[in-house]
Coordinates of C-alpha atoms in Angstrom, one line a residue:
X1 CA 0.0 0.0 0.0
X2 CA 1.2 3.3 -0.7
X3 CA 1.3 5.4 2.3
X4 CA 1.5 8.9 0.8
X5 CA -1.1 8.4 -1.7
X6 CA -3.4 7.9 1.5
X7 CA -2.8 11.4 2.4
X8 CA -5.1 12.4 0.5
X9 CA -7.4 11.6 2.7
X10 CA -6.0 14.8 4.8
X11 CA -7.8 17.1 2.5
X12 CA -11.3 15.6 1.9
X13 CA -11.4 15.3 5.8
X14 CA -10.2 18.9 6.5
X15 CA -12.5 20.2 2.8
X16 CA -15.4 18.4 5.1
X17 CA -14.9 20.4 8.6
X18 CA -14.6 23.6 6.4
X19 CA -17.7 23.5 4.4
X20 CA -20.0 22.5 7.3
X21 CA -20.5 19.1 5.9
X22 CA -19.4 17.3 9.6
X23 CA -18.1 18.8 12.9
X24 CA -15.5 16.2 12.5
X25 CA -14.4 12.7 13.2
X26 CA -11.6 10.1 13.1
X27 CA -10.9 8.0 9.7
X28 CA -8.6 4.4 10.4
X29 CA -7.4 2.5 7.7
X30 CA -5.8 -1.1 8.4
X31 CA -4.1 -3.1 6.2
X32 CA -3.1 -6.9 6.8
X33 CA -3.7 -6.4 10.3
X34 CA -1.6 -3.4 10.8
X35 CA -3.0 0.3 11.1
X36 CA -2.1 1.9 8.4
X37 CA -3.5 5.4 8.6
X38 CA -5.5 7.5 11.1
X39 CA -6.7 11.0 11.1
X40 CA -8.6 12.9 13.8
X41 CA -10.2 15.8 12.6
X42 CA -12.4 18.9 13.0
X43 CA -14.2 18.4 16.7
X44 CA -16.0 16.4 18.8
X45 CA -17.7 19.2 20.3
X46 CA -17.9 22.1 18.5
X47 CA -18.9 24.2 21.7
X48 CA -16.6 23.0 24.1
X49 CA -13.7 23.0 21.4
X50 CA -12.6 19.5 22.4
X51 CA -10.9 17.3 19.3
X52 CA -11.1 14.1 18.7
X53 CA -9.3 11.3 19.9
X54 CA -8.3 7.6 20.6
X55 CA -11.0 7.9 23.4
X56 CA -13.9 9.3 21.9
X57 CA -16.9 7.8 22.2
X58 CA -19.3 7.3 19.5
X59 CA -22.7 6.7 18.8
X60 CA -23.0 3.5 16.5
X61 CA -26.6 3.2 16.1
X62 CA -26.8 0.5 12.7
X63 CA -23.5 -0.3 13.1
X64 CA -24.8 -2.0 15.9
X65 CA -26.4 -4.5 13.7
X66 CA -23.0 -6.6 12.5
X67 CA -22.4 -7.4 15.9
X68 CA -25.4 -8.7 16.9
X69 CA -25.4 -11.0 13.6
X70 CA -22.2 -12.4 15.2
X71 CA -24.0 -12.9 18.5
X72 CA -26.4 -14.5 16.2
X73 CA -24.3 -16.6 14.5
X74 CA -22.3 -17.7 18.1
X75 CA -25.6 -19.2 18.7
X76 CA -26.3 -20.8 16.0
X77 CA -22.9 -22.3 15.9
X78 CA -23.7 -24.2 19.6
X79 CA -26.7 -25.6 18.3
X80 CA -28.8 -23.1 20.3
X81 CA -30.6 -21.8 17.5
X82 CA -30.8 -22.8 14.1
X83 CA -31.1 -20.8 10.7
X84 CA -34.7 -22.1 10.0
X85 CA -35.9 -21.3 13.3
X86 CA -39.2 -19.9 13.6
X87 CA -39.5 -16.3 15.9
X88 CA -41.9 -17.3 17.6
X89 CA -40.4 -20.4 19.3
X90 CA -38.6 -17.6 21.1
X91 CA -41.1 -14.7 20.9
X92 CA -44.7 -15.2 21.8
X93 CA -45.8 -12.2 19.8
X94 CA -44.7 -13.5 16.7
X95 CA -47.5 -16.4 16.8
X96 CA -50.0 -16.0 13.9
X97 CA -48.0 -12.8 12.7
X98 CA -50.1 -11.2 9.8
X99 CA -49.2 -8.9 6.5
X100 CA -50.2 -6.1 5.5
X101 CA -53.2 -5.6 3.0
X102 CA -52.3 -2.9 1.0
X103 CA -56.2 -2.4 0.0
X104 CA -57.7 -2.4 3.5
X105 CA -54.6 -1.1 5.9
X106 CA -55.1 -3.7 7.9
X107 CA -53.5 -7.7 8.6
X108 CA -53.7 -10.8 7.0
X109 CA -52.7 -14.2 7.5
X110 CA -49.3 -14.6 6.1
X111 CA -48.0 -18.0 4.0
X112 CA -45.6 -18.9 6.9
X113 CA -43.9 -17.6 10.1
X114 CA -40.6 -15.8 10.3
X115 CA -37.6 -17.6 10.4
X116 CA -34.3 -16.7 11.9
X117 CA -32.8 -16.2 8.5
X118 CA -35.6 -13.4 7.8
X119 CA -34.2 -11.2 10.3
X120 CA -30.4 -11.9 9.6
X121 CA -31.0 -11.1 5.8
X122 CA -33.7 -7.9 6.2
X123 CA -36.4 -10.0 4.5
X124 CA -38.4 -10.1 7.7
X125 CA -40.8 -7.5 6.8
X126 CA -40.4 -6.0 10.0
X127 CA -40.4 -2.2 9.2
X128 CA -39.1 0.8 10.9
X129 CA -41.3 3.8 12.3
X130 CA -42.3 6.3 9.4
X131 CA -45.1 7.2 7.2
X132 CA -45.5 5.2 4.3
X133 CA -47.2 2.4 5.2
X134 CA -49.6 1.7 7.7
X135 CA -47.4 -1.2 9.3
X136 CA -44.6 2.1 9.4
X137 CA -47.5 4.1 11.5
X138 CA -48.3 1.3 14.0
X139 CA -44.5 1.4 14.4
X140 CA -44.1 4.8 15.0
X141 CA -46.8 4.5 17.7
X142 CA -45.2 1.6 19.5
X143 CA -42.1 3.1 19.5
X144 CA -43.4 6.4 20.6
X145 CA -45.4 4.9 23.7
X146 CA -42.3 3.5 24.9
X147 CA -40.2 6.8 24.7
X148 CA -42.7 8.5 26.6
X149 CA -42.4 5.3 28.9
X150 CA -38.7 5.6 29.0
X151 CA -39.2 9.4 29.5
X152 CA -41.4 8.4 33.0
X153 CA -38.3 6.0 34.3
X154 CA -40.2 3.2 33.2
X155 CA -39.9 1.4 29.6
X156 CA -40.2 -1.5 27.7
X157 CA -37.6 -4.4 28.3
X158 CA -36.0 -6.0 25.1
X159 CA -38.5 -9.3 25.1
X160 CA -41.6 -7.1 26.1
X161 CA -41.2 -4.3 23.5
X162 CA -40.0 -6.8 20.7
X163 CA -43.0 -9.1 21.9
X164 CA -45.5 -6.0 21.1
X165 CA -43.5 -5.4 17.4
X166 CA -44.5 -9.0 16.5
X167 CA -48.0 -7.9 16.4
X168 CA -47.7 -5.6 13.9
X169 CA -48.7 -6.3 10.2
X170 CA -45.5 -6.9 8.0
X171 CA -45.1 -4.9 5.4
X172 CA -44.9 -7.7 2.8
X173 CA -45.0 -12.1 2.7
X174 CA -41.3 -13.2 4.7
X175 CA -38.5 -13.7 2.1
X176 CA -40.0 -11.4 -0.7
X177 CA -38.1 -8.0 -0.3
X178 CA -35.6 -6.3 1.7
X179 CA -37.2 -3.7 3.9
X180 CA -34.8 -2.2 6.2
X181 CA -36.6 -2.2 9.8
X182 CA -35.8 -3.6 13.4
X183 CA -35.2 -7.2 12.6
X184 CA -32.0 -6.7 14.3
X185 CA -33.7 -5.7 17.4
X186 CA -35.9 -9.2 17.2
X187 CA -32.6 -11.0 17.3
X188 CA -31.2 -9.2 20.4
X189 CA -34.3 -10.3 22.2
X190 CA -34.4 -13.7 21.0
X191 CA -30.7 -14.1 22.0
X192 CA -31.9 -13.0 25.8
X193 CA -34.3 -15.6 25.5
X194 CA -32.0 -18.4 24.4
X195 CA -28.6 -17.2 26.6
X196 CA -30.6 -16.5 29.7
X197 CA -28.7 -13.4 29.7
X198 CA -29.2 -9.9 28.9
X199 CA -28.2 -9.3 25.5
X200 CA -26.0 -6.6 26.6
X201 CA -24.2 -9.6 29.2
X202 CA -24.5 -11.9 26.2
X203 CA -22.1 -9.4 24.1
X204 CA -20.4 -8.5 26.6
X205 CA -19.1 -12.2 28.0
X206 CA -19.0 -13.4 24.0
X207 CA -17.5 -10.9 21.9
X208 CA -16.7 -7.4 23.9
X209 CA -13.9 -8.9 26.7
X210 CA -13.0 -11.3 24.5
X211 CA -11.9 -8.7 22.2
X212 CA -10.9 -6.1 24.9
X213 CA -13.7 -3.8 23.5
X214 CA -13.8 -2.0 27.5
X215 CA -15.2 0.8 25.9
X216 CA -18.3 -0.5 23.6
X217 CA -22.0 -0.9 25.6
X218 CA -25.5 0.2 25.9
X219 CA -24.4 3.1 28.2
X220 CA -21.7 4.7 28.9
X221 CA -20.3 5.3 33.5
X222 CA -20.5 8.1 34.6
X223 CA -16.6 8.5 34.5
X224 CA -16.2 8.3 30.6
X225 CA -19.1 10.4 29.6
X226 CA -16.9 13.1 29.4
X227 CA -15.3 11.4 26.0
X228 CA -19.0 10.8 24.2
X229 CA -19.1 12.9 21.4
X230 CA -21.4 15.6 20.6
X231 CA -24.0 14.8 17.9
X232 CA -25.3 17.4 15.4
X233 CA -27.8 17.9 12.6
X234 CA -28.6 21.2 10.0
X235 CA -31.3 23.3 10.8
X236 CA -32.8 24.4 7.3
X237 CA -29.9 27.6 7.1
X238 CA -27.7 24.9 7.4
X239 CA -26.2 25.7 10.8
X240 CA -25.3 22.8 13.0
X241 CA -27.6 21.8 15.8
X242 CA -27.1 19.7 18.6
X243 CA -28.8 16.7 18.6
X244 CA -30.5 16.3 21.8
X245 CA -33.7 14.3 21.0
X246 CA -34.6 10.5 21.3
X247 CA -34.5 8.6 18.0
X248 CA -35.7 5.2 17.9
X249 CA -36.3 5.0 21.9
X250 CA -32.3 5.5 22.4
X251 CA -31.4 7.1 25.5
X252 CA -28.7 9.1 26.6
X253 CA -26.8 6.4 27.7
X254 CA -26.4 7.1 31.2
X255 CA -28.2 4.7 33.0
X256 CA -28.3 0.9 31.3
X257 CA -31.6 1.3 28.8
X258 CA -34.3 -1.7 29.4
X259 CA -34.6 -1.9 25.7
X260 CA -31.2 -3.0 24.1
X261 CA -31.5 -2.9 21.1
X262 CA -29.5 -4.6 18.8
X263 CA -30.0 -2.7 15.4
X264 CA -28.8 1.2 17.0
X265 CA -28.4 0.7 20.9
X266 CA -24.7 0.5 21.0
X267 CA -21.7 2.6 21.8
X268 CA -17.8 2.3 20.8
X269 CA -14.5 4.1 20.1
X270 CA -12.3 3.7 17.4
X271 CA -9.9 1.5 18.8
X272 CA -12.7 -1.0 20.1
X273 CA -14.6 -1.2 16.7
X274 CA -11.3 -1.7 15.6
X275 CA -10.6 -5.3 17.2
X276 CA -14.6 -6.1 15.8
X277 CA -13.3 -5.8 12.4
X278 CA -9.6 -7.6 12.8
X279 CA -11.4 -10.5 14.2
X280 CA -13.9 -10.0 10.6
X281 CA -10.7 -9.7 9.0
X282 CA -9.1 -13.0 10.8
X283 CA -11.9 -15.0 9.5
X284 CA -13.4 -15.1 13.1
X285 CA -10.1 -15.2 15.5
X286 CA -8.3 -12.1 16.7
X287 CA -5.2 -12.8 19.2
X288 CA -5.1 -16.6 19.5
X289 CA -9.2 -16.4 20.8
X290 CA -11.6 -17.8 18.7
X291 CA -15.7 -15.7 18.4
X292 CA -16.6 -16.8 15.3
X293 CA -15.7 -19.9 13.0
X294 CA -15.0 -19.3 10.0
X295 CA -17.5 -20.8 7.7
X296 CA -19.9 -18.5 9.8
X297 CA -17.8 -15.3 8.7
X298 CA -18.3 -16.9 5.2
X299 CA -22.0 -17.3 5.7
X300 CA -22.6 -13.2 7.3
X301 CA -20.8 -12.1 4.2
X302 CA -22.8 -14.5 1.4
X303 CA -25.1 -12.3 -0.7
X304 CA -28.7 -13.9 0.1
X305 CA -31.3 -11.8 -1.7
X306 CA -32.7 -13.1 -5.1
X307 CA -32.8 -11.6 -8.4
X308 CA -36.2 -10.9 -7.6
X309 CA -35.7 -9.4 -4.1
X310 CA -32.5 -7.4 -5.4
X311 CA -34.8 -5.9 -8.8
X312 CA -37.1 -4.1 -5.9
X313 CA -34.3 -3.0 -3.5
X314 CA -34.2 0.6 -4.0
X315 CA -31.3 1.0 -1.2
X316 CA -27.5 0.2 -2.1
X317 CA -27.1 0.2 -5.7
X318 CA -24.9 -2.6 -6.7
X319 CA -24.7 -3.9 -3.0
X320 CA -26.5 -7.7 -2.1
X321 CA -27.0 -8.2 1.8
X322 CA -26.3 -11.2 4.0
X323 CA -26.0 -11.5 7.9
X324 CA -26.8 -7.6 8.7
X325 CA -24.2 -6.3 6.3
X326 CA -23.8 -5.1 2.7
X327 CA -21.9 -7.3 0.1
X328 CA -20.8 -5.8 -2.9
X329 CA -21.4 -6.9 -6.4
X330 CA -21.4 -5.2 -8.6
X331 CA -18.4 -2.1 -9.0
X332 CA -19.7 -0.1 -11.7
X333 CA -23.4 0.6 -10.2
X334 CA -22.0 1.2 -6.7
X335 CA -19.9 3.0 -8.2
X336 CA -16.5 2.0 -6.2
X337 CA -12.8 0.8 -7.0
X338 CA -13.5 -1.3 -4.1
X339 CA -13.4 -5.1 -4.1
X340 CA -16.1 -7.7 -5.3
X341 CA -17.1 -9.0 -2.2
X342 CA -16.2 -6.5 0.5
X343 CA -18.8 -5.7 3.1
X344 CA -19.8 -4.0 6.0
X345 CA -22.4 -1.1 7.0
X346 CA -22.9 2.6 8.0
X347 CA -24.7 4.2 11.4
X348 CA -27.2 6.8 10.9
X349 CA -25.3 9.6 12.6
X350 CA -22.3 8.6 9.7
X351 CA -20.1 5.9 11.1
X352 CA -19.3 3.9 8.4
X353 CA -16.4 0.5 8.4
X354 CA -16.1 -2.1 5.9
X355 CA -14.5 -5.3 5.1
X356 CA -12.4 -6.3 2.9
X357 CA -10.7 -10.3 3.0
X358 CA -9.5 -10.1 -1.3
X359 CA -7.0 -7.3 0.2
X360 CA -7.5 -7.6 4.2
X361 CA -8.1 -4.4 4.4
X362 CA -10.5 -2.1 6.2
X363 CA -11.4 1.5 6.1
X364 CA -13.5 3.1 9.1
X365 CA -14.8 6.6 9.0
X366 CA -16.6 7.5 12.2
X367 CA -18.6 10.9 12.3
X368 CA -21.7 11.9 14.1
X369 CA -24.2 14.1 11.9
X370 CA -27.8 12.7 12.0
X371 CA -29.0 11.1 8.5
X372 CA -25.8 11.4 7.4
X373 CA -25.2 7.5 7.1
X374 CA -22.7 5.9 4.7
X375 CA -21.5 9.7 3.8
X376 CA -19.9 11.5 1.0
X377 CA -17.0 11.6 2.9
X378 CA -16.8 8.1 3.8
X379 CA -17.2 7.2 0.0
X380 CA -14.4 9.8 -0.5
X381 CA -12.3 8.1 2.1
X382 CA -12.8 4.5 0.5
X383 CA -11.8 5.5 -2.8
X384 CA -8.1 6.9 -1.9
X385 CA -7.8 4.2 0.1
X386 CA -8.5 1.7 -2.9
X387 CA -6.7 4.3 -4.8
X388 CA -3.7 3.9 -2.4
X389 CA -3.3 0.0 -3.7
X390 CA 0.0 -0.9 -5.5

């Protein structure tokens, strides 16, 4: 790899701070298990002046969801779940789930029950909260009871508030389209179920401390809240704002939330997200300690939808999807000098890593500006990186 073409990467980071596009970040490149590259840049909070560093904190919100499909898969490897499982050998609420009719609003029988692979692979039909579908509505109001509920002291716990999702209408038949929605938060609470632990203990005991990860969790002591970084978003001038409102019943990760939820709950720096990705890299190992075998790395990063599923996906151009990451196929829609088969994913306040095994490489661009999710910059930052190949 050649080191000076990477510094590059200087410019669109410091072009990004001075045109208001982020406050500012940290980009880490690692090649063949070494760190090749990192940048801090701009601040972590603009109003306090403070930089970023090694020790930030960030908010990882989707890029929660790769972990938890390792959890997933640590499971499935002991035999304590299985691939075909149905959701609602776990999950009471997901008995006699029903569909949406598109005609009436309201649910219907559905041919069959979700499986385990539906919520791995986003074919669940499980939808977020938001407004363009009635299944999206009942969503929003479920998740807003249990803010307000969170908001009293009180709340939902993992089982109970994934329990009430299940009775929802999906938004289409299982295994007929990739609809991004909280299928990753289903799995969290299934793994409770199955562990007999919190799914936050279950991370923690299985992947976290095995990893030395001390700084990635649900909420952050009272001793290190100091290093979280501040959030933003553009008012419609186009100033920053701080971000200071609950999105998708996340907390302010003080206290440990009763809802952990496995597809935005989580926090991490840098350097922790870091050993995630090496053990991704190592084909499941990192440091002599086995997570993850590797024919289960192989399955997370297998592209699953169908030529069907992938003709209605309007998300990800070029990109296929496995176990709760992206898989690339195709260069010239995506529109990358990546390689075939990399994957990985993006948060919604702009923390983006992928994987690469062709090159075993990674590049990680953390930022925290709300909607911003697999960024300009970030693409920006992949590309000199690729670029930076010999």
């Amino acid at each position: 790899m050649n080191l000076q073409r990477l510094k590059y990467i200087d410019n669109v980071t410091e072009d990004a701070v001075r045109n208001g596009e982020v406050s500012g970040g940290t980009v880490c490149i690692v090649k063949d298990n070494v760190e090749v590259y990192r940048k801090h840049f701009g601040f972590a909070d603009r109003e306090r002046q403070i930089v970023p560093n090694n020790d930030t904190i960030f908010r990882m919100f989707s890029m929660s969801k790769p972990i938890t499909a390792v959890a997933t898969l640590i499971l499935i490897e002991r035999g304590m779940l299985d691939y075909n499982d149905r959701v609602s050998k776990y999950l009471d609420g997901f008995k006699n789930p029903t569909v949406l009719d598109w005609n009436t609003g309201k649910g219907v029988p559905t041919d069959r029950e979700l499986q385990i692979r539906d919520l791995l692979t986003m074919t669940s039909g499980i939808v977020y909260p938001d407004n363009w579908s009635e299944s999206c509505k009942q969503m929003a109001v479920l998740f807003d009871k249990n803010t307000e509920l969170i908001k009293q002291g009180k709340g939902m716990s993992t089982v109970e508030f994934c329990n009430q999702m299940g009775k929802i209408p999906l938004v289409c038949k299982p295994n007929t389209a990739w609809v991004y929605g909280a299928s990753a938060d289903v799995l969290g609470a299934i793994i409770e179920v199955v562990s007999k632990k919190s799914f936050g203990e279950f991370l923690k005991d299985e992947i976290f401390t095995p990893l030395g990860m001390k700084d990635t969790g649900f909420y952050i002591p009272k001793e290190k809240y100091h290093r979280l970084a501040q959030a933003y978003y553009h008012d419609a001038d186009g100033n920053f704002k701080i971000f200071d409102f609950m999105n998708l019943c996340i907390t302010d990760y003080k206290e440990p939330p009763k809802f952990e939820s496995g597809g935005a709950g989580l926090v991490s720096t840098i350097d922790d997200y870091q050993q995630f990705i090496k053990m991704l890299l190592n084909k499941g190992t990192l440091n002599g300690i086995r997570i993850l075998g590797s024919k289960s790395i192989d399955l997370m990063r297998t592209p699953y939808l169908s030529k069907e599923i992938m003709a209605k996906k309007i998300d990800n151009d070029g990109y296929n999807y496995g176990c709760l990451v992206r898989i690339l196929e195709d260069k010239q829609v995506a529109g990358t000098n990546a390689s075939i088969g990399e994957f990985g994913w993006d948060g919604w306040l702009g923390t983006y890593f992928n994987v690469d095994l062709l090159e075993n490489l990674s590049v990680m661009c953390f930022v925290q500006e709300c909607g911003i999710g697999f960024s300009n910059l970030a693409r920006k930052v992949r590309a000199i990186t690729y670029g930076a190949i010999d």
